[in-house]
GROMACS .gro file of C-alpha atoms in nm:
model
  336
    1MET     CA    1 -13.473  -8.690 -10.692
    2LEU     CA    2 -13.442  -8.506 -10.359
    3LYS     CA    3 -13.078  -8.432 -10.288
    4GLY     CA    4 -12.993  -8.319  -9.937
    5HIS     CA    5 -13.253  -8.101  -9.770
    6GLN     CA    6 -13.384  -7.858 -10.033
    7THR     CA    7 -13.245  -7.953 -10.374
    8TRP     CA    8 -13.398  -8.152 -10.658
    9GLU     CA    9 -13.176  -8.331 -10.909
   10PHE     CA   10 -13.341  -8.411 -11.240
   11GLU     CA   11 -13.222  -8.751 -11.356
   12ASN     CA   12 -13.454  -8.748 -11.661
   13GLN     CA   13 -13.280  -8.436 -11.794
   14PRO     CA   14 -13.553  -8.182 -11.883
   15VAL     CA   15 -13.446  -7.984 -12.189
   16ILE     CA   16 -13.490  -7.614 -12.266
   17LEU     CA   17 -13.609  -7.652 -12.625
   18SER     CA   18 -13.638  -7.282 -12.702
   19THR     CA   19 -13.669  -6.938 -12.548
   20GLY     CA   20 -13.830  -6.605 -12.624
   21THR     CA   21 -13.716  -6.265 -12.494
   22VAL     CA   22 -13.883  -5.928 -12.547
   23GLY     CA   23 -13.770  -5.589 -12.417
   24GLY     CA   24 -13.851  -5.220 -12.415
   25PRO     CA   25 -13.674  -4.906 -12.538
   26PHE     CA   26 -13.436  -4.875 -12.242
   27GLU     CA   27 -13.324  -5.235 -12.291
   28ALA     CA   28 -13.275  -5.165 -12.662
   29ASN     CA   29 -12.999  -4.922 -12.559
   30GLY     CA   30 -12.842  -5.164 -12.314
   31LEU     CA   31 -12.551  -5.405 -12.334
   32LEU     CA   32 -12.762  -5.710 -12.419
   33ALA     CA   33 -12.981  -5.565 -12.693
   34ASP     CA   34 -12.859  -5.825 -12.945
   35ASP     CA   35 -12.977  -6.107 -12.721
   36PHE     CA   36 -13.345  -6.009 -12.739
   37ASP     CA   37 -13.579  -6.159 -12.997
   38LEU     CA   38 -13.788  -5.841 -13.009
   39LEU     CA   39 -13.740  -5.486 -12.881
   40HIS     CA   40 -14.010  -5.219 -12.863
   41GLU     CA   41 -13.960  -4.849 -12.928
   42ASP     CA   42 -14.194  -4.722 -12.657
   43LEU     CA   43 -14.323  -4.832 -12.318
   44TRP     CA   44 -14.689  -4.833 -12.421
   45LEU     CA   45 -14.669  -5.113 -12.681
   46GLU     CA   46 -14.976  -4.953 -12.845
   47GLN     CA   47 -15.183  -5.021 -12.530
   48ASP     CA   48 -15.374  -4.775 -12.312
   49SER     CA   49 -15.208  -4.877 -11.985
   50TYR     CA   50 -14.866  -4.995 -11.875
   51GLU     CA   51 -15.016  -5.307 -11.720
   52LYS     CA   52 -15.169  -5.404 -12.053
   53ALA     CA   53 -14.832  -5.337 -12.215
   54GLN     CA   54 -14.670  -5.580 -11.972
   55LYS     CA   55 -14.930  -5.843 -12.063
   56VAL     CA   56 -14.831  -5.800 -12.428
   57LEU     CA   57 -14.461  -5.838 -12.342
   58LEU     CA   58 -14.537  -6.169 -12.176
   59GLU     CA   59 -14.761  -6.293 -12.455
   60GLU     CA   60 -14.498  -6.208 -12.715
   61SER     CA   61 -14.214  -6.383 -12.533
   62ILE     CA   62 -14.419  -6.699 -12.480
   63THR     CA   63 -14.543  -6.698 -12.840
   64ARG     CA   64 -14.186  -6.657 -12.969
   65ALA     CA   65 -14.062  -6.944 -12.754
   66ILE     CA   66 -14.341  -7.176 -12.867
   67GLU     CA   67 -14.292  -7.088 -13.234
   68LYS     CA   68 -13.915  -7.142 -13.212
   69ALA     CA   69 -13.980  -7.488 -13.067
   70GLY     CA   70 -14.197  -7.571 -13.369
   71LEU     CA   71 -14.501  -7.615 -13.145
   72GLN     CA   72 -14.853  -7.476 -13.112
   73ASN     CA   73 -15.019  -7.337 -12.798
   74GLU     CA   74 -15.229  -7.652 -12.770
   75ASP     CA   75 -14.911  -7.861 -12.746
   76ILE     CA   76 -14.812  -7.692 -12.418
   77HIS     CA   77 -14.945  -7.871 -12.113
   78PHE     CA   78 -14.886  -7.598 -11.856
   79MET     CA   79 -14.783  -7.234 -11.841
   80LEU     CA   80 -14.600  -7.124 -11.523
   81THR     CA   81 -14.553  -6.751 -11.495
   82GLY     CA   82 -14.571  -6.450 -11.265
   83ASP     CA   83 -14.496  -6.080 -11.228
   84LEU     CA   84 -14.492  -5.794 -10.975
   85ILE     CA   85 -14.833  -5.637 -11.033
   86ASN     CA   86 -15.133  -5.675 -10.799
   87GLN     CA   87 -15.263  -6.034 -10.808
   88ILE     CA   88 -15.020  -6.103 -11.100
   89THR     CA   89 -15.287  -5.977 -11.341
   90PRO     CA   90 -15.056  -5.939 -11.646
   91SER     CA   91 -14.975  -6.309 -11.617
   92SER     CA   92 -15.336  -6.415 -11.560
   93PHE     CA   93 -15.464  -6.201 -11.844
   94ALA     CA   94 -15.192  -6.342 -12.074
   95GLY     CA   95 -15.315  -6.687 -11.972
   96ARG     CA   96 -15.662  -6.579 -12.085
   97THR     CA   97 -15.525  -6.483 -12.427
   98LEU     CA   98 -15.299  -6.784 -12.479
   99ALA     CA   99 -15.550  -7.044 -12.355
  100ILE     CA  100 -15.280  -7.267 -12.201
  101PRO     CA  101 -15.346  -7.441 -11.866
  102TYR     CA  102 -15.207  -7.189 -11.623
  103LEU     CA  103 -15.038  -7.180 -11.283
  104GLY     CA  104 -14.966  -6.830 -11.155
  105LEU     CA  105 -14.655  -6.775 -10.945
  106PHE     CA  106 -14.537  -6.498 -10.718
  107GLY     CA  107 -14.177  -6.493 -10.606
  108ALA     CA  108 -14.113  -6.128 -10.693
  109CYS     CA  109 -13.785  -6.112 -10.888
  110SER     CA  110 -13.715  -6.478 -10.808
  111THR     CA  111 -14.015  -6.586 -11.017
  112SER     CA  112 -13.805  -6.672 -11.324
  113MET     CA  113 -13.617  -6.953 -11.152
  114GLU     CA  114 -13.916  -7.053 -10.940
  115GLY     CA  115 -14.097  -7.124 -11.266
  116LEU     CA  116 -13.803  -7.305 -11.424
  117ALA     CA  117 -13.752  -7.517 -11.110
  118LEU     CA  118 -14.118  -7.622 -11.106
  119ALA     CA  119 -14.113  -7.689 -11.480
  120GLY     CA  120 -13.805  -7.907 -11.437
  121MET     CA  121 -13.965  -8.098 -11.151
  122THR     CA  122 -14.291  -8.153 -11.341
  123ILE     CA  123 -14.120  -8.266 -11.661
  124ASN     CA  124 -13.876  -8.486 -11.470
  125SER     CA  125 -14.163  -8.664 -11.292
  126LYS     CA  126 -14.335  -8.724 -11.629
  127HIS     CA  127 -14.641  -8.518 -11.542
  128ALA     CA  128 -14.604  -8.313 -11.861
  129LYS     CA  129 -14.425  -8.321 -12.194
  130TYR     CA  130 -14.407  -7.948 -12.268
  131ILE     CA  131 -14.419  -7.657 -12.020
  132VAL     CA  132 -14.367  -7.284 -12.066
  133ALA     CA  133 -14.193  -7.105 -11.778
  134ALA     CA  134 -14.190  -6.725 -11.799
  135ALA     CA  135 -14.161  -6.402 -11.602
  136SER     CA  136 -14.211  -6.037 -11.690
  137SER     CA  137 -14.185  -5.684 -11.553
  138HIS     CA  138 -14.253  -5.332 -11.678
  139ASN     CA  139 -14.072  -5.029 -11.543
  140ALA     CA  140 -14.363  -4.786 -11.542
  141ALA     CA  141 -14.619  -5.036 -11.412
  142THR     CA  142 -14.393  -5.147 -11.125
  143GLU     CA  143 -14.283  -4.795 -11.033
  144LYS     CA  144 -14.646  -4.687 -11.018
  145GLN     CA  145 -14.732  -4.967 -10.778
  146PHE     CA  146 -14.432  -4.989 -10.548
  147ARG     CA  147 -14.295  -4.635 -10.553
  148TYR     CA  148 -14.427  -4.333 -10.743
  149PRO     CA  149 -14.567  -4.294 -11.095
  150THR     CA  150 -14.305  -4.192 -11.351
  151GLU     CA  151 -14.492  -3.866 -11.413
  152TYR     CA  152 -14.442  -3.767 -11.049
  153GLY     CA  153 -14.070  -3.721 -11.114
  154SER     CA  154 -13.963  -3.847 -10.772
  155GLN     CA  155 -13.589  -3.845 -10.704
  156LYS     CA  156 -13.446  -4.186 -10.615
  157PRO     CA  157 -13.149  -4.261 -10.389
  158PRO     CA  158 -12.830  -4.423 -10.526
  159THR     CA  159 -12.930  -4.758 -10.373
  160ALA     CA  160 -13.246  -4.784 -10.586
  161GLN     CA  161 -13.259  -5.014 -10.888
  162TRP     CA  162 -13.427  -4.973 -11.226
  163THR     CA  163 -13.711  -5.214 -11.305
  164VAL     CA  164 -13.651  -5.383 -11.638
  165THR     CA  165 -13.919  -5.370 -11.907
  166ALA     CA  166 -13.883  -5.721 -12.041
  167SER     CA  167 -14.018  -6.072 -12.050
  168GLY     CA  168 -13.836  -6.402 -12.086
  169ALA     CA  169 -13.993  -6.741 -12.157
  170ALA     CA  170 -13.862  -7.094 -12.203
  171VAL     CA  171 -14.022  -7.409 -12.341
  172VAL     CA  172 -13.910  -7.699 -12.122
  173ALA     CA  173 -13.957  -8.051 -12.263
  174ASP     CA  174 -13.894  -8.413 -12.174
  175SER     CA  175 -13.667  -8.466 -12.475
  176GLY     CA  176 -13.500  -8.281 -12.761
  177ASP     CA  177 -13.196  -8.069 -12.828
  178GLY     CA  178 -13.097  -7.786 -12.597
  179PRO     CA  179 -12.954  -7.698 -12.256
  180ILE     CA  180 -13.044  -7.938 -11.975
  181VAL     CA  181 -13.204  -7.832 -11.647
  182THR     CA  182 -13.000  -8.044 -11.407
  183SER     CA  183 -13.110  -7.933 -11.058
  184ALA     CA  184 -13.296  -7.675 -10.854
  185THR     CA  185 -13.251  -7.553 -10.497
  186ILE     CA  186 -13.562  -7.405 -10.340
  187GLY     CA  187 -13.485  -7.114 -10.111
  188LYS     CA  188 -13.607  -7.025  -9.765
  189VAL     CA  189 -13.759  -6.690  -9.674
  190ILE     CA  190 -13.484  -6.480  -9.514
  191ASP     CA  191 -13.550  -6.150  -9.333
  192MET     CA  192 -13.258  -5.966  -9.179
  193GLY     CA  193 -13.469  -5.674  -9.058
  194LEU     CA  194 -13.411  -5.430  -9.345
  195SER     CA  195 -13.709  -5.214  -9.436
  196ASP     CA  196 -13.592  -4.968  -9.706
  197PRO     CA  197 -13.781  -5.043 -10.031
  198PHE     CA  198 -13.522  -4.839 -10.218
  199ASN     CA  199 -13.242  -5.080 -10.121
  200MET     CA  200 -13.349  -5.420 -10.246
  201GLY     CA  201 -12.993  -5.538 -10.310
  202ALA     CA  202 -12.892  -5.528  -9.945
  203ALA     CA  203 -13.217  -5.695  -9.837
  204MET     CA  204 -13.185  -5.982 -10.086
  205ALA     CA  205 -12.814  -6.063 -10.051
  206PRO     CA  206 -12.857  -6.285  -9.739
  207ALA     CA  207 -13.125  -6.488  -9.919
  208ALA     CA  208 -12.888  -6.542 -10.212
  209LEU     CA  209 -12.619  -6.655  -9.969
  210ASP     CA  210 -12.851  -6.901  -9.795
  211THR     CA  211 -12.958  -7.066 -10.120
  212ILE     CA  212 -12.607  -7.081 -10.269
  213VAL     CA  213 -12.471  -7.242  -9.952
  214ALA     CA  214 -12.760  -7.492  -9.952
  215HIS     CA  215 -12.704  -7.576 -10.319
  216PHE     CA  216 -12.335  -7.654 -10.280
  217ARG     CA  217 -12.402  -7.842  -9.956
  218ASP     CA  218 -12.687  -8.053 -10.095
  219ARG     CA  219 -12.508  -8.139 -10.419
  220ARG     CA  220 -12.166  -8.171 -10.252
  221LEU     CA  221 -11.999  -7.956 -10.513
  222GLU     CA  222 -11.673  -7.763 -10.509
  223PRO     CA  223 -11.685  -7.382 -10.550
  224ASP     CA  224 -11.535  -7.401 -10.900
  225HIS     CA  225 -11.796  -7.644 -11.036
  226TYR     CA  226 -11.978  -7.379 -11.242
  227ASP     CA  227 -11.845  -7.161 -11.523
  228LEU     CA  228 -12.085  -6.889 -11.409
  229ILE     CA  229 -12.305  -6.821 -11.107
  230ALA     CA  230 -12.549  -6.543 -11.196
  231THR     CA  231 -12.753  -6.379 -10.923
  232GLY     CA  232 -13.051  -6.162 -11.000
  233ASP     CA  233 -13.086  -5.894 -10.905
  234LEU     CA  234 -12.849  -5.773 -10.636
  235GLY     CA  235 -12.699  -5.478 -10.820
  236LYS     CA  236 -12.410  -5.261 -10.707
  237ILE     CA  237 -12.514  -5.267 -10.341
  238GLY     CA  238 -12.611  -5.630 -10.290
  239MET     CA  239 -12.336  -5.796 -10.490
  240PRO     CA  240 -12.043  -5.681 -10.270
  241ILE     CA  241 -12.246  -5.781  -9.964
  242LEU     CA  242 -12.299  -6.130 -10.106
  243LYS     CA  243 -11.928  -6.169 -10.180
  244ASP     CA  244 -11.839  -6.071  -9.822
  245LEU     CA  245 -12.098  -6.313  -9.683
  246LEU     CA  246 -11.965  -6.598  -9.899
  247LYS     CA  247 -11.614  -6.538  -9.770
  248GLU     CA  248 -11.742  -6.548  -9.413
  249ARG     CA  249 -11.888  -6.891  -9.488
  250ASP     CA  250 -11.560  -7.008  -9.650
  251LEU     CA  251 -11.730  -7.063  -9.985
  252ASN     CA  252 -11.457  -6.922 -10.206
  253ILE     CA  253 -11.626  -6.891 -10.542
  254PRO     CA  254 -11.385  -6.749 -10.804
  255GLU     CA  255 -11.435  -6.375 -10.850
  256GLU     CA  256 -11.483  -6.402 -11.226
  257THR     CA  257 -11.747  -6.674 -11.184
  258LEU     CA  258 -11.988  -6.469 -10.972
  259GLN     CA  259 -12.191  -6.215 -11.170
  260ASP     CA  260 -12.527  -6.042 -11.141
  261CYS     CA  261 -12.805  -6.014 -11.399
  262GLY     CA  262 -12.887  -5.668 -11.267
  263LEU     CA  263 -12.538  -5.550 -11.359
  264MET     CA  264 -12.526  -5.715 -11.703
  265ILE     CA  265 -12.821  -5.570 -11.889
  266TYR     CA  266 -12.752  -5.194 -11.897
  267ARG     CA  267 -12.461  -4.981 -12.015
  268GLU     CA  268 -12.245  -4.758 -11.802
  269GLY     CA  269 -12.409  -4.418 -11.812
  270GLN     CA  270 -12.769  -4.535 -11.829
  271PRO     CA  271 -12.939  -4.376 -11.524
  272VAL     CA  272 -13.019  -4.698 -11.339
  273GLN     CA  273 -12.868  -4.607 -11.000
  274ALA     CA  274 -12.756  -4.939 -10.845
  275GLY     CA  275 -12.847  -5.157 -11.145
  276ALA     CA  276 -13.146  -5.342 -11.282
  277SER     CA  277 -13.423  -5.537 -11.112
  278GLY     CA  278 -13.765  -5.681 -11.187
  279SER     CA  279 -13.908  -6.025 -11.258
  280GLY     CA  280 -13.821  -5.984 -11.624
  281CYS     CA  281 -13.453  -5.909 -11.558
  282SER     CA  282 -13.314  -6.251 -11.469
  283ALA     CA  283 -13.565  -6.412 -11.708
  284ALA     CA  284 -13.448  -6.207 -12.006
  285VAL     CA  285 -13.078  -6.227 -11.918
  286THR     CA  286 -13.091  -6.605 -11.864
  287TYR     CA  287 -13.313  -6.700 -12.156
  288GLY     CA  288 -13.142  -6.454 -12.387
  289HIS     CA  289 -12.780  -6.371 -12.308
  290LEU     CA  290 -12.670  -6.665 -12.092
  291LEU     CA  291 -12.823  -6.939 -12.303
  292ASN     CA  292 -12.686  -6.773 -12.617
  293GLN     CA  293 -12.340  -6.793 -12.459
  294MET     CA  294 -12.408  -7.159 -12.386
  295LYS     CA  295 -12.506  -7.223 -12.747
  296LYS     CA  296 -12.180  -7.065 -12.861
  297GLY     CA  297 -11.982  -7.297 -12.631
  298GLU     CA  298 -11.865  -7.012 -12.408
  299LEU     CA  299 -12.045  -7.159 -12.104
  300LYS     CA  300 -12.104  -7.524 -12.016
  301LYS     CA  301 -12.240  -7.518 -11.660
  302ILE     CA  302 -12.426  -7.226 -11.502
  303LEU     CA  303 -12.620  -7.165 -11.182
  304VAL     CA  304 -12.883  -6.892 -11.190
  305VAL     CA  305 -12.981  -6.768 -10.843
  306ALA     CA  306 -13.285  -6.543 -10.884
  307THR     CA  307 -13.360  -6.330 -10.578
  308GLY     CA  308 -13.691  -6.174 -10.477
  309ALA     CA  309 -13.808  -5.921 -10.219
  310LEU     CA  310 -14.147  -6.041 -10.094
  311LEU     CA  311 -14.284  -5.705  -9.984
  312SER     CA  312 -14.600  -5.528 -10.095
  313PRO     CA  313 -14.712  -5.165 -10.080
  314MET     CA  314 -14.933  -5.263  -9.785
  315SER     CA  315 -14.654  -5.436  -9.590
  316TYR     CA  316 -14.433  -5.130  -9.641
  317GLN     CA  317 -14.708  -4.892  -9.527
  318GLN     CA  318 -14.754  -5.107  -9.216
  319LYS     CA  319 -14.380  -5.068  -9.150
  320GLU     CA  320 -14.298  -5.435  -9.195
  321THR     CA  321 -13.944  -5.546  -9.273
  322ILE     CA  322 -13.867  -5.711  -9.608
  323PRO     CA  323 -13.868  -6.092  -9.631
  324CYS     CA  324 -13.659  -6.217  -9.923
  325ILE     CA  325 -13.604  -6.541 -10.110
  326ALA     CA  326 -13.373  -6.691 -10.372
  327HIS     CA  327 -13.424  -6.995 -10.595
  328ALA     CA  328 -13.131  -7.151 -10.780
  329VAL     CA  329 -13.144  -7.358 -11.099
  330SER     CA  330 -12.844  -7.525 -11.262
  331ILE     CA  331 -12.831  -7.554 -11.640
  332GLU     CA  332 -12.579  -7.749 -11.844
  333ALA     CA  333 -12.505  -7.749 -12.213
  334GLY     CA  334 -12.670  -8.033 -12.401
  335LYS     CA  335 -12.488  -8.274 -12.627
  336GLN     CA  336 -12.345  -8.101 -12.930
   0.00000   0.00000   0.00000
């Protein structure tokens, strides 16, 4: 199952049986609104805090995914999920509500593919039959923790990215109909000495490069193997940096193949500065838009490279630089 140094190949072909995606009002006005199962009209979701609202987002996406698979909560062996809030409390509190055996994850915005990679490994090794992998984020909750509360009205630089209010979940199974999780490359922590929390794209690009290079090396693939390689979330700043770095390493991935989840979800004109970010971004884009394209036959092989900045408010206040990571998961269309 281990291929090369840091890649797992899943010979037992774990299947994504179903997905659930839930978004907020800003996402409802974005480019991918039709790919969400449910969209809310306000950020509060009838809760009295943004953190509780994020918990609801996560619960709803997981519940949708389980229902679409024709399963019950008690059928799911494990729930793997995480978020950006202190001690991943939205995820843990959702675990309390859903009563599914729970493993909490923190990979920042890479959590979506960290969860899918671990779900694929667990299913492939026959240690579970059904697993839910999910990730969520909430704009107002994340802004309040990492930057300034929305009410403060702080001006952001052009390099800043907009945290997505969304959750994406997938039911991964040992058999059934659906896209196949074929491999996963686990990233290394990369820190190039950047320290600006308002420029995550530049900080994360080298981590994306390292994981992509490792994936192609370990699997001995050609650059044109995939129909789409989707990073998340490098945005307008990090994506050009990644492309330059790939060229330096002579990994000539076709221009049209390389895209970014943080540049897919919103429309031109929405005030998102350098694009989208957040644990829920790559989760919602992958489990909604990309897998819908796969179902339509528009994509057959994709690689999702979710990137995360592993900083905290405390590390920033102590003037630490920003360690980053990227995890890559390959997904292929199932038999039609």
